[in-house]
Coordinates of N, CA and C in Angstrom, one line a residue:
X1 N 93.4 88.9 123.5 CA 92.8 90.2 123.7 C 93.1 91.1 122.5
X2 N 92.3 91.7 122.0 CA 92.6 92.4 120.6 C 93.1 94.1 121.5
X3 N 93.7 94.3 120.5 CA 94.9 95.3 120.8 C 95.2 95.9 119.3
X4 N 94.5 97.4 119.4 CA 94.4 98.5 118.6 C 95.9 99.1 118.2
X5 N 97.3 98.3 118.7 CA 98.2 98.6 118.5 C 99.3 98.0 118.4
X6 N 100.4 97.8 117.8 CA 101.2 96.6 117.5 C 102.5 96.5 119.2
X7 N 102.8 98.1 119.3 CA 103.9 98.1 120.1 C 103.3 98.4 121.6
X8 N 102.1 98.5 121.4 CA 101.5 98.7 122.8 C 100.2 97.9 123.4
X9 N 100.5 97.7 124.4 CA 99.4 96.8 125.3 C 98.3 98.4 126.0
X10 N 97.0 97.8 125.5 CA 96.4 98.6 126.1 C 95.4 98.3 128.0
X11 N 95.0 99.4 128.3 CA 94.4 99.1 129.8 C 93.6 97.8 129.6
X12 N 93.2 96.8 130.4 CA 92.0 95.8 130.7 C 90.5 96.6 131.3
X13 N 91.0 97.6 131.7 CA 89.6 98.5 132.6 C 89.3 98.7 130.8
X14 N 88.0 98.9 130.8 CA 87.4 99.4 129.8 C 87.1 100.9 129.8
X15 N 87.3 101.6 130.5 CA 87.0 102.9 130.7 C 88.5 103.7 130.5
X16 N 89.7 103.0 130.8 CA 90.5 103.7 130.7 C 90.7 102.8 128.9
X17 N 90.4 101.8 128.8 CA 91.1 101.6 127.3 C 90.2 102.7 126.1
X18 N 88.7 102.7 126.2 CA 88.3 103.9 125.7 C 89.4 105.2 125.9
X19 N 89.6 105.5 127.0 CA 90.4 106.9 126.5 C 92.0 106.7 126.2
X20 N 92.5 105.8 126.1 CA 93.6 104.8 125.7 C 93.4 105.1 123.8
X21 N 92.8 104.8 123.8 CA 92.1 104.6 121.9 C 91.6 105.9 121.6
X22 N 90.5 106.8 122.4 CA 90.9 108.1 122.5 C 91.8 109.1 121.3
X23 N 92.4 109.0 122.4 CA 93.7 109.5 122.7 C 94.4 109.5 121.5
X24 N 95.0 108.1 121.1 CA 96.1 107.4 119.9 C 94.7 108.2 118.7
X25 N 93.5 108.0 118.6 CA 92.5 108.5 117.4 C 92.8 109.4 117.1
X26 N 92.8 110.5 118.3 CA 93.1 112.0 117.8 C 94.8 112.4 117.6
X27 N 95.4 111.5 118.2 CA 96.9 111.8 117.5 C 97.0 111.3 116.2
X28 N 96.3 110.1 115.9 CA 96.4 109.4 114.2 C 95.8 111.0 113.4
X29 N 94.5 111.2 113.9 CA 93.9 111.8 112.6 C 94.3 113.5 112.9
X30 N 95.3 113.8 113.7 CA 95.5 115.2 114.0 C 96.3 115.8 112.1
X31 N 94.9 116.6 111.7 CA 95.4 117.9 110.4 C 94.9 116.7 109.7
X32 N 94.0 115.9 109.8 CA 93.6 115.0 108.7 C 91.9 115.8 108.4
X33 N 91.5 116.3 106.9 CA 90.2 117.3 107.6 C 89.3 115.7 106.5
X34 N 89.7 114.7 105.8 CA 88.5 114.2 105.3 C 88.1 113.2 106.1
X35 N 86.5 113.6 105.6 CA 85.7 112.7 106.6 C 85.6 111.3 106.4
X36 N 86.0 110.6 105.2 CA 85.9 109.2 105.0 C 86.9 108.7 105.6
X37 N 88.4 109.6 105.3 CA 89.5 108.6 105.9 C 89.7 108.5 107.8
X38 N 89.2 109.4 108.0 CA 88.5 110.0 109.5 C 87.6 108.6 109.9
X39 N 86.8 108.7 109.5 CA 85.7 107.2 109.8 C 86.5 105.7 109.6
X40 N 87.2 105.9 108.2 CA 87.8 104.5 108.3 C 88.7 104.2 109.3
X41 N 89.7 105.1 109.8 CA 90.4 105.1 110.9 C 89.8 104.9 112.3
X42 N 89.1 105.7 112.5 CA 88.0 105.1 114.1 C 87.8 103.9 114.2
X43 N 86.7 103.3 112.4 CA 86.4 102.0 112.4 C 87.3 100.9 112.7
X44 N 88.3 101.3 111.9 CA 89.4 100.3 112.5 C 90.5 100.5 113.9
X45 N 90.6 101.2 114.5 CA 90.9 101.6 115.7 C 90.4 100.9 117.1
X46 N 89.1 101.0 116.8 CA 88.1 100.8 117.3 C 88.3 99.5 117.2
X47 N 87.2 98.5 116.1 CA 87.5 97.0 115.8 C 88.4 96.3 116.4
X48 N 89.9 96.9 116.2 CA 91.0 96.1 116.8 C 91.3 96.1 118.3
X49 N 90.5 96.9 119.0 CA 90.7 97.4 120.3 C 90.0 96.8 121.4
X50 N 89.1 96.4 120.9 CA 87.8 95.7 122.0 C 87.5 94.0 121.3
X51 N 87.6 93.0 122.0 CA 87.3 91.7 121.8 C 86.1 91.5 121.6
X52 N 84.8 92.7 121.9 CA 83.7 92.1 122.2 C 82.8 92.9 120.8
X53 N 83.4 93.9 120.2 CA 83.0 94.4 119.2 C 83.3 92.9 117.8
X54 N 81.9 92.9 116.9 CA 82.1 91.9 116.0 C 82.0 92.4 114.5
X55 N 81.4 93.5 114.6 CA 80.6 94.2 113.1 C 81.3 95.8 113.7
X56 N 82.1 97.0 113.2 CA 82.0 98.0 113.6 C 82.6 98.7 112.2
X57 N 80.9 100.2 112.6 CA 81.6 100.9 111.0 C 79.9 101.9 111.3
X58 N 80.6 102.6 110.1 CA 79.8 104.3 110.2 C 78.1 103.2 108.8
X59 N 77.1 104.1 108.9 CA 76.4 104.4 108.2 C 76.1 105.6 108.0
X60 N 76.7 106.2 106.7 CA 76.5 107.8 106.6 C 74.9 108.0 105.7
X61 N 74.9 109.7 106.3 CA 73.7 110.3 105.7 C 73.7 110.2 103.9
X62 N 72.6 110.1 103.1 CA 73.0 109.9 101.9 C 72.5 111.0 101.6
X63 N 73.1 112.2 100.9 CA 72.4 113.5 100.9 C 72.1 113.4 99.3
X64 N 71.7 112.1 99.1 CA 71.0 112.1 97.0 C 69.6 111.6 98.1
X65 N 69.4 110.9 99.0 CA 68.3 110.2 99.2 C 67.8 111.0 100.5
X66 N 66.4 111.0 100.6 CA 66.0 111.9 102.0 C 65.7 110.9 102.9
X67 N 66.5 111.0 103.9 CA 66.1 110.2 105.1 C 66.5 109.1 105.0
X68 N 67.8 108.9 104.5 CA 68.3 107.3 104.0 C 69.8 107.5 104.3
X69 N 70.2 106.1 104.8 CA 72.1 105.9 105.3 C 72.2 104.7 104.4
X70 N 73.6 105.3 103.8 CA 73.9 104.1 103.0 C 75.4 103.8 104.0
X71 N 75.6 102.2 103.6 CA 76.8 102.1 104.3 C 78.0 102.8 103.7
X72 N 79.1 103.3 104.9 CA 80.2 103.8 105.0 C 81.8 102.9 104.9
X73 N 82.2 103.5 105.7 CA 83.8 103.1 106.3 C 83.4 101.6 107.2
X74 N 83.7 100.6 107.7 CA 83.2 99.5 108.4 C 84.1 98.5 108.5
X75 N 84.1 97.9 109.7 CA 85.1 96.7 110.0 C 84.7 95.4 109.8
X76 N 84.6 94.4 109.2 CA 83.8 93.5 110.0 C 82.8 92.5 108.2
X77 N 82.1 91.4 109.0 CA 81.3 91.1 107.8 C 80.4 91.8 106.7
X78 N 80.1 91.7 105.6 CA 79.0 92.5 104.8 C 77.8 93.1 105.7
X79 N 78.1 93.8 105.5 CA 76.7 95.1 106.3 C 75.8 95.2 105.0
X80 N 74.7 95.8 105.5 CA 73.3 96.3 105.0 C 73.8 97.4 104.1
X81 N 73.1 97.5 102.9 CA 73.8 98.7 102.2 C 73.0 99.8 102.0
X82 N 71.6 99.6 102.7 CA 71.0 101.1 103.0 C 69.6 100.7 104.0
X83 N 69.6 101.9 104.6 CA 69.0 101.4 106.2 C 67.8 102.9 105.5
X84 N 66.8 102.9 105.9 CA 65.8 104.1 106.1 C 65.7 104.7 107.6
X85 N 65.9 105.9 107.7 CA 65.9 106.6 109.2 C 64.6 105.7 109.5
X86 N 64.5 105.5 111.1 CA 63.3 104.9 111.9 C 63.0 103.2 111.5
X87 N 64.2 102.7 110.9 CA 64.0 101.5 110.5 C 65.5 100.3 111.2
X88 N 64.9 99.7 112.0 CA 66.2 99.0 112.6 C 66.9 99.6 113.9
X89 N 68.0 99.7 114.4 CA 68.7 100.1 115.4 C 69.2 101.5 115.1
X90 N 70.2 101.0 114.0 CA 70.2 102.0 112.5 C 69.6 103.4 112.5
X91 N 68.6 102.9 112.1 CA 67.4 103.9 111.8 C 66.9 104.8 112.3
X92 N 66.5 103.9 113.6 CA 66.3 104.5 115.1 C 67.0 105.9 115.6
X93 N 68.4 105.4 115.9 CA 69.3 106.5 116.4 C 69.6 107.7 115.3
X94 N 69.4 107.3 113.8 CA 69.4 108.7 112.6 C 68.1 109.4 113.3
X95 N 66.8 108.8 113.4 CA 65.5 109.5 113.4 C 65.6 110.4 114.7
X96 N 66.0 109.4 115.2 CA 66.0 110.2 116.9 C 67.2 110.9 117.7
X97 N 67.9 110.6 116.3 CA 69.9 111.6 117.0 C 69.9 111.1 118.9
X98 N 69.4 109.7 119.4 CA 70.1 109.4 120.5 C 70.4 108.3 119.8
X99 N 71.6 108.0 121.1 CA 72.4 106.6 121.0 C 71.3 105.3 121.6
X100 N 71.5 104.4 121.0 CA 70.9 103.1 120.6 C 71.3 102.0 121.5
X101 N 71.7 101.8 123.1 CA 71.9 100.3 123.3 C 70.8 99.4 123.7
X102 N 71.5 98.5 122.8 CA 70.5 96.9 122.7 C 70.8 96.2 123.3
X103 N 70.8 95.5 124.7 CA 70.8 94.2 124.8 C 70.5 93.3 124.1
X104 N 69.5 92.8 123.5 CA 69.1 92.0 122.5 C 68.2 92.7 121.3
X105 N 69.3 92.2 119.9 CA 68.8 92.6 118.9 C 67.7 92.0 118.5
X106 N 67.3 90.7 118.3 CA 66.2 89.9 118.4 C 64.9 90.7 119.0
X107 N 64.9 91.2 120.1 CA 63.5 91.7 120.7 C 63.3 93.2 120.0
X108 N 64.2 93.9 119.5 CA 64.3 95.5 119.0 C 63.4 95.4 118.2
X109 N 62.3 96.1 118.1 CA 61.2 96.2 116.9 C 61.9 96.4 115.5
X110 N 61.3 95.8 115.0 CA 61.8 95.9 113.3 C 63.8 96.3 112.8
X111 N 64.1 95.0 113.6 CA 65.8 95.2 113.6 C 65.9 94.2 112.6
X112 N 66.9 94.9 112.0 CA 67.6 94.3 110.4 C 68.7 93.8 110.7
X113 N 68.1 92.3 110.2 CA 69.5 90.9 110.2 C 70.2 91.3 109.4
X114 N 71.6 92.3 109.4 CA 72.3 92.1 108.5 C 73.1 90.8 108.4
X115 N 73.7 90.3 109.8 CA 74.2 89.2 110.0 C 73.4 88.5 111.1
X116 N 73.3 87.2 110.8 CA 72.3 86.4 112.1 C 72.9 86.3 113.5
X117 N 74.5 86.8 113.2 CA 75.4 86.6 114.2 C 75.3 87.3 115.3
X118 N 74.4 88.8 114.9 CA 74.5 89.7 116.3 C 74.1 89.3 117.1
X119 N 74.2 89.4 118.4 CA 73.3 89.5 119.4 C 72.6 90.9 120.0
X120 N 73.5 91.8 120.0 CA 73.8 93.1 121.2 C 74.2 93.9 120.2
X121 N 73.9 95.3 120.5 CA 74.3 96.4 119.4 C 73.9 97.9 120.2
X122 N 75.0 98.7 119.8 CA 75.0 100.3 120.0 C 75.1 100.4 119.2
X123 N 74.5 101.8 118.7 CA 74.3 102.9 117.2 C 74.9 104.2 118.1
X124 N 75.6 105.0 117.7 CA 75.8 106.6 118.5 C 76.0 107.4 116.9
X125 N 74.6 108.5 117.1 CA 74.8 109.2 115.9 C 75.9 110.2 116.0
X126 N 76.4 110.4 114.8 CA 77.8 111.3 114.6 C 76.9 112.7 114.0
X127 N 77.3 113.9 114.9 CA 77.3 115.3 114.1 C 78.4 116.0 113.7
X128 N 77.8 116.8 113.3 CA 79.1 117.4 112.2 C 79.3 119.0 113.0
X129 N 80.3 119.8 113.2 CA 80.5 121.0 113.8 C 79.1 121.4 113.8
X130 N 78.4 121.3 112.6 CA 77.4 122.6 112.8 C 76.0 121.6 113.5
X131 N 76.0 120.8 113.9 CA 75.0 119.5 114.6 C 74.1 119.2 113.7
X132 N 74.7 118.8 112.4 CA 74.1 118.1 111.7 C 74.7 117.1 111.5
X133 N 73.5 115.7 111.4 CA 73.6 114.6 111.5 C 74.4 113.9 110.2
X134 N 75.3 113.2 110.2 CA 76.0 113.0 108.8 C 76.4 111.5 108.8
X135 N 75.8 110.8 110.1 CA 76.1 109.6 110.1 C 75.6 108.6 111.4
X136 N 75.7 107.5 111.5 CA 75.2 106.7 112.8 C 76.8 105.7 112.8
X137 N 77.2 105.4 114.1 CA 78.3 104.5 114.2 C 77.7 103.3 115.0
X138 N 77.7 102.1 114.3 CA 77.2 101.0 114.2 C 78.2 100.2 115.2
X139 N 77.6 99.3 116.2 CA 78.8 98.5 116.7 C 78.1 97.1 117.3
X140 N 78.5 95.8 116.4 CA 77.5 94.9 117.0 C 78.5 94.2 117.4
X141 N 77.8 93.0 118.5 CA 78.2 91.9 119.6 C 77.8 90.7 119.1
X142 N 78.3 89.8 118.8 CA 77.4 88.3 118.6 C 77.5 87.7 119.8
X143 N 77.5 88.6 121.2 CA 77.5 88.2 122.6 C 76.1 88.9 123.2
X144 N 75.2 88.5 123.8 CA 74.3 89.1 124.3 C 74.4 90.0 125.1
X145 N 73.8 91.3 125.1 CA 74.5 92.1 126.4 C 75.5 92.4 126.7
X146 N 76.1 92.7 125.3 CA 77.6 92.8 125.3 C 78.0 94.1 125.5
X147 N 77.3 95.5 125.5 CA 77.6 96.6 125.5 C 76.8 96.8 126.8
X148 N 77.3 98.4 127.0 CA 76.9 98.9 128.9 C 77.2 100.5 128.6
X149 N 76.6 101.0 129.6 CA 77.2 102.6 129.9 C 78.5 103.0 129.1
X150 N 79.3 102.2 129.7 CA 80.9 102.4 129.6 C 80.9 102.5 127.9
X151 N 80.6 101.8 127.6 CA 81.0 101.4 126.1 C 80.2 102.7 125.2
X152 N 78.7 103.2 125.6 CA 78.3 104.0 125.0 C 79.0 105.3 125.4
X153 N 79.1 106.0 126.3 CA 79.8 107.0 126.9 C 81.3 107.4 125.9
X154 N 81.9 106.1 126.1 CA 83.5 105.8 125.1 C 83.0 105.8 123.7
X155 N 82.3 105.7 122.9 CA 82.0 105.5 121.7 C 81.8 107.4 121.7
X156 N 80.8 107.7 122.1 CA 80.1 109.3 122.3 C 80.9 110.2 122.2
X157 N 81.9 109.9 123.0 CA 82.9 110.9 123.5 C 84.2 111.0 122.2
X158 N 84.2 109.6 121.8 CA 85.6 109.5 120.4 C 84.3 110.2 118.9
X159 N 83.3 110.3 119.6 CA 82.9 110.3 118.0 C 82.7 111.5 118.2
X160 N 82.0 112.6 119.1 CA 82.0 114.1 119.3 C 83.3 114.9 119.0
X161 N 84.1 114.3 119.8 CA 85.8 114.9 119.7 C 86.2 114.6 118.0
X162 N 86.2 113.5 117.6 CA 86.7 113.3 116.2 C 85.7 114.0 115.2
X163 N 84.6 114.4 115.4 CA 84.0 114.8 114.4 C 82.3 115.7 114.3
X164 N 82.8 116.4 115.8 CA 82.1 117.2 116.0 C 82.1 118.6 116.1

């Protein structure tokens, strides 16, 4: 079971290990104000926390390019190194600032193989105090159906709190 912590075992409920991870995020990054080392920390937080996450990491806004994320902070295999808003899962949740769950990546209109491995994928776009959009948090499964409620809710809630 992957465990976001060396001296501690976290809950098996998924609901209480999201606020478990929570919790330890905003104590790690408490009076930390940059936003890269803020994302890297989630990404890896996150990553090490959940068995079922395989790929997890930010695509931020690219403010040289309009309407384009280039990749960020990220855990996991080589990611896509620039996504166009409305293009992919990605894309989708930048164009439409909602969160993204996939059962199957495969059926998603125009979803980008970064890795053949995914199956299952959430996106939850990140705003910034003033609710502008400054990034999408990427989280793929090479399990089908690997994400639910729970999992988007817990992602939403650590990404609002950490950087909203």
């Amino acid at each position: 079971m992957a465990e976001a912590f060396n001296d501690k075992t976290l809950a098996a409920d998924k609901s209480a290990r999201y606020a478990e991870v929570a919790a330890e995020i905003a104590s790690v990054l408490d009076g930390e104000p940059n936003v890269t080392a803020r994302m890297a920390t989630v990404a890896s937080m996150l990553a090490n926390s959940f068995d079922h996450y395989f790929w997890t990491g930010f695509y931020v806004v690219d403010p040289q390019k309009d309407r384009e994320l280039v990749v960020g902070p990220y855990q996991g295999t080589l990611g896509c190194l620039r996504i166009a808003f409305g293009r992919g899962v990605c894309g989708a949740a930048a164009e439409t600032g909602q969160t993204q769950l996939v059962a199957d990546v495969h059926a998603f209109p125009g979803h980008i193989a970064c890795d053949s491995r995914s199956e299952s994928e959430v996106v939850v776009p990140v705003f910034d105090k003033a609710g502008r959009l400054i990034a999408v948090f990427d989280v793929d499964s090479d399990k089908p159906a690997a994400f639910d409620a729970i999992d988007q809710q817990g992602l939403e809630t650590i990404l609002k709190t950490t950087f909203g």
